[in-house]
Coordinates of C-alpha atoms in Angstrom, one line a residue:
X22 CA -5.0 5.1 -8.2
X23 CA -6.6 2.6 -11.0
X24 CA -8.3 3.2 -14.5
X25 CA -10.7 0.4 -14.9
X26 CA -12.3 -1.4 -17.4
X27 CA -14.0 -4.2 -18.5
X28 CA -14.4 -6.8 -21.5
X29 CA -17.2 -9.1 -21.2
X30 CA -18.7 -11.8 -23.1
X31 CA -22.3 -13.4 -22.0
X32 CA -25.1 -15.5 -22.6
X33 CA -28.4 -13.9 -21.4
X34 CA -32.0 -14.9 -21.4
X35 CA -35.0 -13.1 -21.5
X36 CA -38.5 -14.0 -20.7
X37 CA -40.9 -11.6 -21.9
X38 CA -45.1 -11.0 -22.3
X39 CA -46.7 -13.9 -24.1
X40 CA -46.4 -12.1 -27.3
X41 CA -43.3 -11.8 -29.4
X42 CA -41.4 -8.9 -29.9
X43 CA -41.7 -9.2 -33.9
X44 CA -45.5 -9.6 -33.8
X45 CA -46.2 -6.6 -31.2
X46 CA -47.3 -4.5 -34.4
X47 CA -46.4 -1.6 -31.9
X48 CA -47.7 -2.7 -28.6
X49 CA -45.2 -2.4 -25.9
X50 CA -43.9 -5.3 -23.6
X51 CA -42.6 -5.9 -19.9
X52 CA -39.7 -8.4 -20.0
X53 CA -37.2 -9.6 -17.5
X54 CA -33.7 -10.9 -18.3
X55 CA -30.6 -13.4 -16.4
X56 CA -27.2 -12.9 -17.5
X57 CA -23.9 -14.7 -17.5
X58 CA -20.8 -12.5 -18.1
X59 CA -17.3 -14.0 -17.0
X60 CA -15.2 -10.5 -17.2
X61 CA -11.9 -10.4 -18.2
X62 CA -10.1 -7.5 -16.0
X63 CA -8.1 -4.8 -17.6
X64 CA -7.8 -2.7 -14.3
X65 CA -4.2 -1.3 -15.1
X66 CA -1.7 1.2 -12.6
X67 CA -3.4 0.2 -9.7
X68 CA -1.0 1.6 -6.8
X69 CA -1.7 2.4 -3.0
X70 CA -0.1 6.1 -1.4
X71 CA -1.0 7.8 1.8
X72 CA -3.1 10.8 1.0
X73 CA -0.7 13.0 2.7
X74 CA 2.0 12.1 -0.4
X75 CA 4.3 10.7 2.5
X76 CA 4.4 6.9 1.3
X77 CA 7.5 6.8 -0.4
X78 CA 7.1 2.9 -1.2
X79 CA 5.0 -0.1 -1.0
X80 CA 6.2 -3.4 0.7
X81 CA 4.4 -7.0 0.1
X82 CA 4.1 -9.9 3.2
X83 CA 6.6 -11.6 3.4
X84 CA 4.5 -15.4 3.1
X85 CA 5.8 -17.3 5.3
X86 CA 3.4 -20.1 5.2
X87 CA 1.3 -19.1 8.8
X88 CA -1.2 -16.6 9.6
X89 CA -0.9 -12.9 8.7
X90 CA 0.7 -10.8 12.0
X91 CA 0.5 -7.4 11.7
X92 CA 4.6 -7.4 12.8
X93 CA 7.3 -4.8 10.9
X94 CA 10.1 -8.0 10.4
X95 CA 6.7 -9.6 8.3
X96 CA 7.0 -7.7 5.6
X97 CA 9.3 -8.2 2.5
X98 CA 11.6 -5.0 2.7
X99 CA 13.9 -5.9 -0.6
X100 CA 10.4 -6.2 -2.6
X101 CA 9.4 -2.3 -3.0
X102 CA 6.3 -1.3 -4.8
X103 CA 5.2 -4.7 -6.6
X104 CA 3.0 -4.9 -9.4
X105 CA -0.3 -5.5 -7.6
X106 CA -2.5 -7.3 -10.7
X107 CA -6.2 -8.9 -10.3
X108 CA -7.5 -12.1 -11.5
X109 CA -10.5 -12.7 -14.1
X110 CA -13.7 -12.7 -12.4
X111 CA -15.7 -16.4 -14.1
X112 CA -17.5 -17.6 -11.2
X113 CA -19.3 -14.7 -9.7
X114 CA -20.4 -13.2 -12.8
X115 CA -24.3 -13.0 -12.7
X116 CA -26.5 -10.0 -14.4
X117 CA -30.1 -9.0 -13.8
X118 CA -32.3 -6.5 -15.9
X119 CA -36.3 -5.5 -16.4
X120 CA -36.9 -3.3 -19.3
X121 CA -39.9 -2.4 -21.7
X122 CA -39.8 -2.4 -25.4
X123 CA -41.9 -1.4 -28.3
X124 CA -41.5 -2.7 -31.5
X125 CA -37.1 -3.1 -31.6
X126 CA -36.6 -0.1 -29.2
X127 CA -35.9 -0.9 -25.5
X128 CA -35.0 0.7 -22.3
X129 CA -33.9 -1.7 -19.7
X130 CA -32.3 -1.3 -16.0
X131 CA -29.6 -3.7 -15.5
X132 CA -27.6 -4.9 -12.4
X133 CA -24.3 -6.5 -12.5
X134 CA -21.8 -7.9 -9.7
X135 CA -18.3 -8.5 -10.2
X136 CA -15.3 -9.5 -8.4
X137 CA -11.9 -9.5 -9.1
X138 CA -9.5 -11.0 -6.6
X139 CA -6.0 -10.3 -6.2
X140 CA -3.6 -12.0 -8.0
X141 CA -0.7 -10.7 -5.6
X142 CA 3.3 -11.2 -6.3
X143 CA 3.8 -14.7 -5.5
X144 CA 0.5 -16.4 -6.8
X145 CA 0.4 -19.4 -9.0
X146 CA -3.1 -19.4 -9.9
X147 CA -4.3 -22.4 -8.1
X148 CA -4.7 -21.1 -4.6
X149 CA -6.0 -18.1 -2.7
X150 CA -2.9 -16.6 0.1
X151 CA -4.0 -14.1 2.8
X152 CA -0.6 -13.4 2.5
X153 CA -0.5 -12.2 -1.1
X154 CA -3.4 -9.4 -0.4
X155 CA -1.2 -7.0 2.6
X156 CA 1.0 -4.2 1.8
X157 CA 2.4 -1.8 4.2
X158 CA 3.4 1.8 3.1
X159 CA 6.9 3.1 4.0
X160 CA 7.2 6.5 4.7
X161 CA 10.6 8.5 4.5
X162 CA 12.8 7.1 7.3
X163 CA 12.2 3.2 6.9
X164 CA 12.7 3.7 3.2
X165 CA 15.7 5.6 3.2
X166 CA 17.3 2.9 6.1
X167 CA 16.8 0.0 3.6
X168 CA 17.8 2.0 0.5
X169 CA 21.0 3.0 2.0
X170 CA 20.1 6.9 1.7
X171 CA 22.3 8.3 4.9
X172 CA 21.9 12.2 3.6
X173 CA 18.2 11.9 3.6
X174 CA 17.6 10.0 6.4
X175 CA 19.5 12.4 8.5
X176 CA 17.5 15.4 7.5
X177 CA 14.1 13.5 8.2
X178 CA 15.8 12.2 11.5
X179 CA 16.5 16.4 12.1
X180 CA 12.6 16.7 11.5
X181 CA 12.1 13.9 14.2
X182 CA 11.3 15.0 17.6
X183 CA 13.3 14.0 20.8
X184 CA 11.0 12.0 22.4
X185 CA 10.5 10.0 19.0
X186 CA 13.9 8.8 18.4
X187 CA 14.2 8.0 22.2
X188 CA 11.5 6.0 21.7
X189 CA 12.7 4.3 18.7
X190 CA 16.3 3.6 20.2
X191 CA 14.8 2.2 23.6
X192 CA 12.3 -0.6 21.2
X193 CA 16.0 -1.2 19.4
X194 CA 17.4 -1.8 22.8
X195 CA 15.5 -4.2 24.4
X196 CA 14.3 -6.1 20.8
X197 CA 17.7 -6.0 19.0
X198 CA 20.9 -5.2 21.4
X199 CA 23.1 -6.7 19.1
X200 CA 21.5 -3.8 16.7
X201 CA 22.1 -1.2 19.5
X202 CA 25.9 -2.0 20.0
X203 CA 26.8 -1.2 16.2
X204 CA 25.0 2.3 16.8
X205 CA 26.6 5.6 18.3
X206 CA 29.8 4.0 19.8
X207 CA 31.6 6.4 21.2
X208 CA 35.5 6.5 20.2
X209 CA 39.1 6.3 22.0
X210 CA 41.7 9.2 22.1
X211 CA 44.1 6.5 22.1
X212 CA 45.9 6.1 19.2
X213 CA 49.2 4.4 19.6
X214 CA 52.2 4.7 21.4
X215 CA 51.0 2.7 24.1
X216 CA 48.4 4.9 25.5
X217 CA 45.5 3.6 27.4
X218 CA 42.0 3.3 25.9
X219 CA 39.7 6.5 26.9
X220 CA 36.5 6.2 25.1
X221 CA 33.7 8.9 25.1
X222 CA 31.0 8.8 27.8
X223 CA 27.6 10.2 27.0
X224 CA 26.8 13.4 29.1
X225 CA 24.3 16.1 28.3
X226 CA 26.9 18.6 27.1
X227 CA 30.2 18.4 25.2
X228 CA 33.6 19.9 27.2
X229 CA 35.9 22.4 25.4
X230 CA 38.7 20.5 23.3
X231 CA 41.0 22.5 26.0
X232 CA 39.5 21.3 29.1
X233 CA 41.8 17.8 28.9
X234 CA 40.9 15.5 31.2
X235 CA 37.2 15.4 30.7
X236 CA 35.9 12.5 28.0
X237 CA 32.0 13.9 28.2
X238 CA 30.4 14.0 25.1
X239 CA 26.5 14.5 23.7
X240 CA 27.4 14.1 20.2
X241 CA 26.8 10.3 19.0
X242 CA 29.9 8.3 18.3
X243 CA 31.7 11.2 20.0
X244 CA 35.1 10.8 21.8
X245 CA 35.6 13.2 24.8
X246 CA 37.7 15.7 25.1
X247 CA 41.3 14.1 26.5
X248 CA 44.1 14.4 24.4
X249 CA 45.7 11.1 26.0
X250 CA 44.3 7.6 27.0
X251 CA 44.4 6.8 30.6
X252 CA 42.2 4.1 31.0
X253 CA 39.8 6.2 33.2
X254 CA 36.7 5.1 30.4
X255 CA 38.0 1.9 28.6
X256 CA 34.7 0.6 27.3
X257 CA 32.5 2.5 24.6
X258 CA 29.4 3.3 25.0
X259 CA 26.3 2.7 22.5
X260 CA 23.0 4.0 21.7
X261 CA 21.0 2.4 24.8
X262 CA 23.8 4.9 26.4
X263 CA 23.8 7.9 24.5
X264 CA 19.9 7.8 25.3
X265 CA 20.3 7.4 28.9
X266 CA 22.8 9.7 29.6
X267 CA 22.5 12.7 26.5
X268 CA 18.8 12.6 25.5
X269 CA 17.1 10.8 28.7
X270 CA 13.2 11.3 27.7
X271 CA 12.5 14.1 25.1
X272 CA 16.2 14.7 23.8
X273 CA 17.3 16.8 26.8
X274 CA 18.1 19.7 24.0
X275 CA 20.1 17.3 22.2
X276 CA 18.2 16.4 19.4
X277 CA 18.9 16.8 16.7
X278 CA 22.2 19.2 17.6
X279 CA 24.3 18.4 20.1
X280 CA 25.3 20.4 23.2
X281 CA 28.4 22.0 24.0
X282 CA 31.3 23.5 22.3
X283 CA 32.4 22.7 18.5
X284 CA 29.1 21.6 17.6
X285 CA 27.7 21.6 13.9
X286 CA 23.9 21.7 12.8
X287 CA 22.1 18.7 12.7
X288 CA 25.3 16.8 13.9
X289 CA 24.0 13.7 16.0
X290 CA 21.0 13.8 13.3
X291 CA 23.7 12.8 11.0
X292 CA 25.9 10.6 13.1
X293 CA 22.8 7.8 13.6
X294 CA 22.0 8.0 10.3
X295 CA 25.6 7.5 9.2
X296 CA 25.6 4.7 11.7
X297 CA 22.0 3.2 10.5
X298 CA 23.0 3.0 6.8
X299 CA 27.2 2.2 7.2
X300 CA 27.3 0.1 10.3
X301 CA 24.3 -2.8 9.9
X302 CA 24.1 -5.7 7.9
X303 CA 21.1 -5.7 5.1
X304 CA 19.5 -7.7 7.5
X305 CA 19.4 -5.3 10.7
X306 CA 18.5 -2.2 8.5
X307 CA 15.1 -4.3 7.7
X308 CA 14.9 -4.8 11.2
X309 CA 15.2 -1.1 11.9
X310 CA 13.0 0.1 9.3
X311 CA 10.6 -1.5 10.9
X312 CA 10.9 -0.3 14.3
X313 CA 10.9 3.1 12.8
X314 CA 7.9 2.5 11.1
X315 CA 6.2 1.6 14.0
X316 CA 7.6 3.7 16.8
X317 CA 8.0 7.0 14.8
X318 CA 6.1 7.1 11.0
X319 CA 3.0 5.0 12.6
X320 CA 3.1 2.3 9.7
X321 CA -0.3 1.8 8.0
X322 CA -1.0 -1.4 6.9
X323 CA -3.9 -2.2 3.9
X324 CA -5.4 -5.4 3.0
X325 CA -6.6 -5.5 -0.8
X326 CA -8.3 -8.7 -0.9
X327 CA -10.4 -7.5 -4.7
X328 CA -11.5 -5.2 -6.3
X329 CA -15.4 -5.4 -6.6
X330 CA -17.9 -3.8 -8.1
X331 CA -21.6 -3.3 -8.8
X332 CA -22.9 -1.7 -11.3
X333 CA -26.3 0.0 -11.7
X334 CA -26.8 0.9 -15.5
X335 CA -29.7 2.2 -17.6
X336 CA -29.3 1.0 -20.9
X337 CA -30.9 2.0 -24.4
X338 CA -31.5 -0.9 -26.9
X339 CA -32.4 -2.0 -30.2
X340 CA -33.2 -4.9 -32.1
X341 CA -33.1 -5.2 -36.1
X342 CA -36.2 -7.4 -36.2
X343 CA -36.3 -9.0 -39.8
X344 CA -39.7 -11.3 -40.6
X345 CA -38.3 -14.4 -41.3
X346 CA -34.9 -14.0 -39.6
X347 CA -34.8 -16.3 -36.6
X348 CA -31.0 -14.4 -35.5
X349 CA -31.7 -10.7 -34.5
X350 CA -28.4 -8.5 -34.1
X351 CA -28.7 -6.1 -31.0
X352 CA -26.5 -2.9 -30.0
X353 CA -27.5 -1.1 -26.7
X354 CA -25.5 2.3 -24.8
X355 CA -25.4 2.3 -21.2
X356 CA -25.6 5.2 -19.2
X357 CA -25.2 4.4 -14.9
X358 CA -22.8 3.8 -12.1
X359 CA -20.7 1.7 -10.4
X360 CA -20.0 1.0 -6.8
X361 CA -16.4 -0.1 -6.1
X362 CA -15.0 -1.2 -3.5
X363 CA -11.3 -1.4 -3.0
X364 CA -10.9 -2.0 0.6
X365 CA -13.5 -4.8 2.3
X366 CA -16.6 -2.3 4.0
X367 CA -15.9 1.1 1.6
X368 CA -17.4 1.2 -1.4
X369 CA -16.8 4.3 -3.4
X370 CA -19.6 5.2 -6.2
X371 CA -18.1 6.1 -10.0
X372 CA -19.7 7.1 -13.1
X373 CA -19.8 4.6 -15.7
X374 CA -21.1 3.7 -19.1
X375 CA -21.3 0.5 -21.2
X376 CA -21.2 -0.4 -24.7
X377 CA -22.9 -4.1 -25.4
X378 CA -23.8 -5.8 -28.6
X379 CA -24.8 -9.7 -29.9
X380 CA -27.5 -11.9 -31.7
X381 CA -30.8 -13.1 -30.1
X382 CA -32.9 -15.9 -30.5
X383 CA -37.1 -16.4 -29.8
X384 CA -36.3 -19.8 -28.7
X385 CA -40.2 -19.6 -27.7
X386 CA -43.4 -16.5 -28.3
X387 CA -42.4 -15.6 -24.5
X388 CA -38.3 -16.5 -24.4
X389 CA -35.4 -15.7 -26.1
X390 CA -32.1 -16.4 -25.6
X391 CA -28.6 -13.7 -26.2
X392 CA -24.8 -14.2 -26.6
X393 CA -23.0 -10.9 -27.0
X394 CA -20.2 -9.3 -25.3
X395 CA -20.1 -5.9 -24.0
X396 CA -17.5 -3.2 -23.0
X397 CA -18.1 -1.6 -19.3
X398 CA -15.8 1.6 -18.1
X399 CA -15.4 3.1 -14.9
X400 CA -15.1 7.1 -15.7
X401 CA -13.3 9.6 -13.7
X402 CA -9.7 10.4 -12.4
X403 CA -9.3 6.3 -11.1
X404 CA -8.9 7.8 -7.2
X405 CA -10.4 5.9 -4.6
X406 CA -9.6 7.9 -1.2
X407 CA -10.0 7.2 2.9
X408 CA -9.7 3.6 2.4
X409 CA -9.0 2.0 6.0
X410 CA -5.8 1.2 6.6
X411 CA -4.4 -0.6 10.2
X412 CA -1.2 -0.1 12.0
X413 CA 1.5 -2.0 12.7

């Protein structure tokens, strides 16, 4: 969403029927004008969202000097929803217009162009980055894994199917295993006295407290069953684990409640999202909101290179012609629209309307030359919708 609007100051000439506009003595003339309008942008609360209302933030690239990769780990995860802001468009800032007049009323049809690039977080003004123009939209999991939100997470995990999340933990397996040992260790029964280690080992349902002897659990970071440590399970076992052996390929019933006896609501939900959010270094949890905006949330990815526009305007004019008076003052109301485009290939049309005002002078009986400035707003409620976006 964007309200836009723009100041502009030109220099315009206009070629017009061999006879001057202050000796038509009525009789009406064809004329034909060239503009020059560097625009000064004042396109304010530009931000990007999802549709759906499921982005919960906007993350820049992270420039790293190379080509843009579409990759999670690219983009800058501490940097959430930046000011996105546009450059001044001075170069490409040409105008056309025909119109008829009679005596110092006119009616003209006027074309404009204009382009205003993105400025992006990290520009200095001198050079154009690739890097500076991607954003990707976070949707609830990732953002809540970097901003340390372990209650929310867990109940958007709970919404999560199965087969997701045993997606997401086999791509943190084989990418990241140092990520995948800090997540759903399973625990001892030992604690002191000498006793031998006897760690939990994943199963698809959790024994009894009163069947001793059995260490079986399906509840992540779970610890068995045995009241005493006899070295029968003395390694713990982590998430690649708990997939393999509790929620094999659509979460074997065990997603996101666990199995078994003494069970609570949601409780493994809870237990990886504990782990996500307590266990990793600031580091990892980028690393894993990526993967979960990849494997799971289907992480869309827009490029805003500029925001350009043409605009198609009909404008009423007239001149104070004075005898005598080489200046003339001019004021002219616009009534048209523009076609903006956002996203390169979609161009949304907006109504629009344009205020313009400045001197002229008959350099010659058949041109004249203008410098005024003129005011140019896009109307409406500043929503530009099914933009193309790319996933990760």
């Amino acid at each position: 969403m964007m309200s836009m609007a723009i100041v502009m100051a030109g220099n315009d000439v206009r070629a017009h029927d061999d006879v001057s506009a202050l000796d038509t003595g009525g009789a009406g003339y064809f004329y034909v004008g060239l503009d020059y309008s560097p625009a000064f942008s004042k396109i304010r609360d530009f931000s990007i969202r999802e549709s759906t209302g499921e982005t919960k933030a906007v993350y820049p690239y992270l420039k790293d000097g190379k080509s843009v990769k579409l990759e999670s780990h690219k983009f800058d995860w501490n940097t959430p929803d930046p000011r996105i802001g546009f450059k001044d468009n001075m170069l490409v800032a040409m105008e056309g217009s025909v119109g008829y007049g009679i005596g110092g009323a006119r009616v003209e049809l006027e074309i404009g162009y204009e382009r205003f690039k993105t400025k992006g977080i990290r520009d200095s003004g001198s050079t154009e980055d690739e890097a500076d123009t991607v954003y990707l939209l976070a949707k609830e999991l990732a953002y809540d894994v970097v901003t340390g939100q372990t209650d929310n997470l867990a109940a958007a995990l709970a919404k999560t199917s199965g087969r997701d999340i045993v997606q997401f933990a086999k791509a943190v397996g084989v990418s990241h295993p140092n990520i995948d040992g800090k997540v759903c260790v399973t625990k001892s029964v030992a604690t002191g006295g000498g006793q031998n280690k006897s760690f939990g080992m994943y199963a698809g349902v959790s024994k009894a407290r009163t069947e001793q002897g059995d260490n079986a659990t399906s509840l992540c970071a779970g610890r068995g069953s045995k009241h005493t440590g006899d070295n029968s399970s003395p390694n713990a076992q982590v998430l690649r684990d708990f997939v393999t052996n509790t929620l094999k390929e659509d979460g074997n019933g065990n997603w996101p409640t666990s199995k078994g006896d003494d069970t609570k609501p949601n409780d493994n939900a809870a237990a990886v999202a504990k782990d996500l959010v307590q266990e990793l270094t600031p580091e990892e949890k980028t690393i894993v909101a990526g993967l979960l905006a990849k494997t799971i949330e289907g992480g869309e990815v827009v490029e805003i290179r500029a925001v350009s526009s043409t605009s198609v305007m009909v404008n009423a004019c007239y001149d104070l012609l004075s005898e005598g008076l080489g200046v003339v003052p001019y004021a002219c109301v616009g009534l048209g629209g523009n076609f903006v485009g956002v996203v390169d290939g979609h161009i949304t049309p907006k109504l629009a309307y344009r205020l313009k005002a400045g001197l002229s002078y008959q350099l010659s009986p058949e041109i004249s030359a203008f410098a005024g400035g003129f005011y140019h707003r896009v109307v409406g409620d500043g929503v530009y919708d099914d933009l193309p976006a790319q996933l990760l």
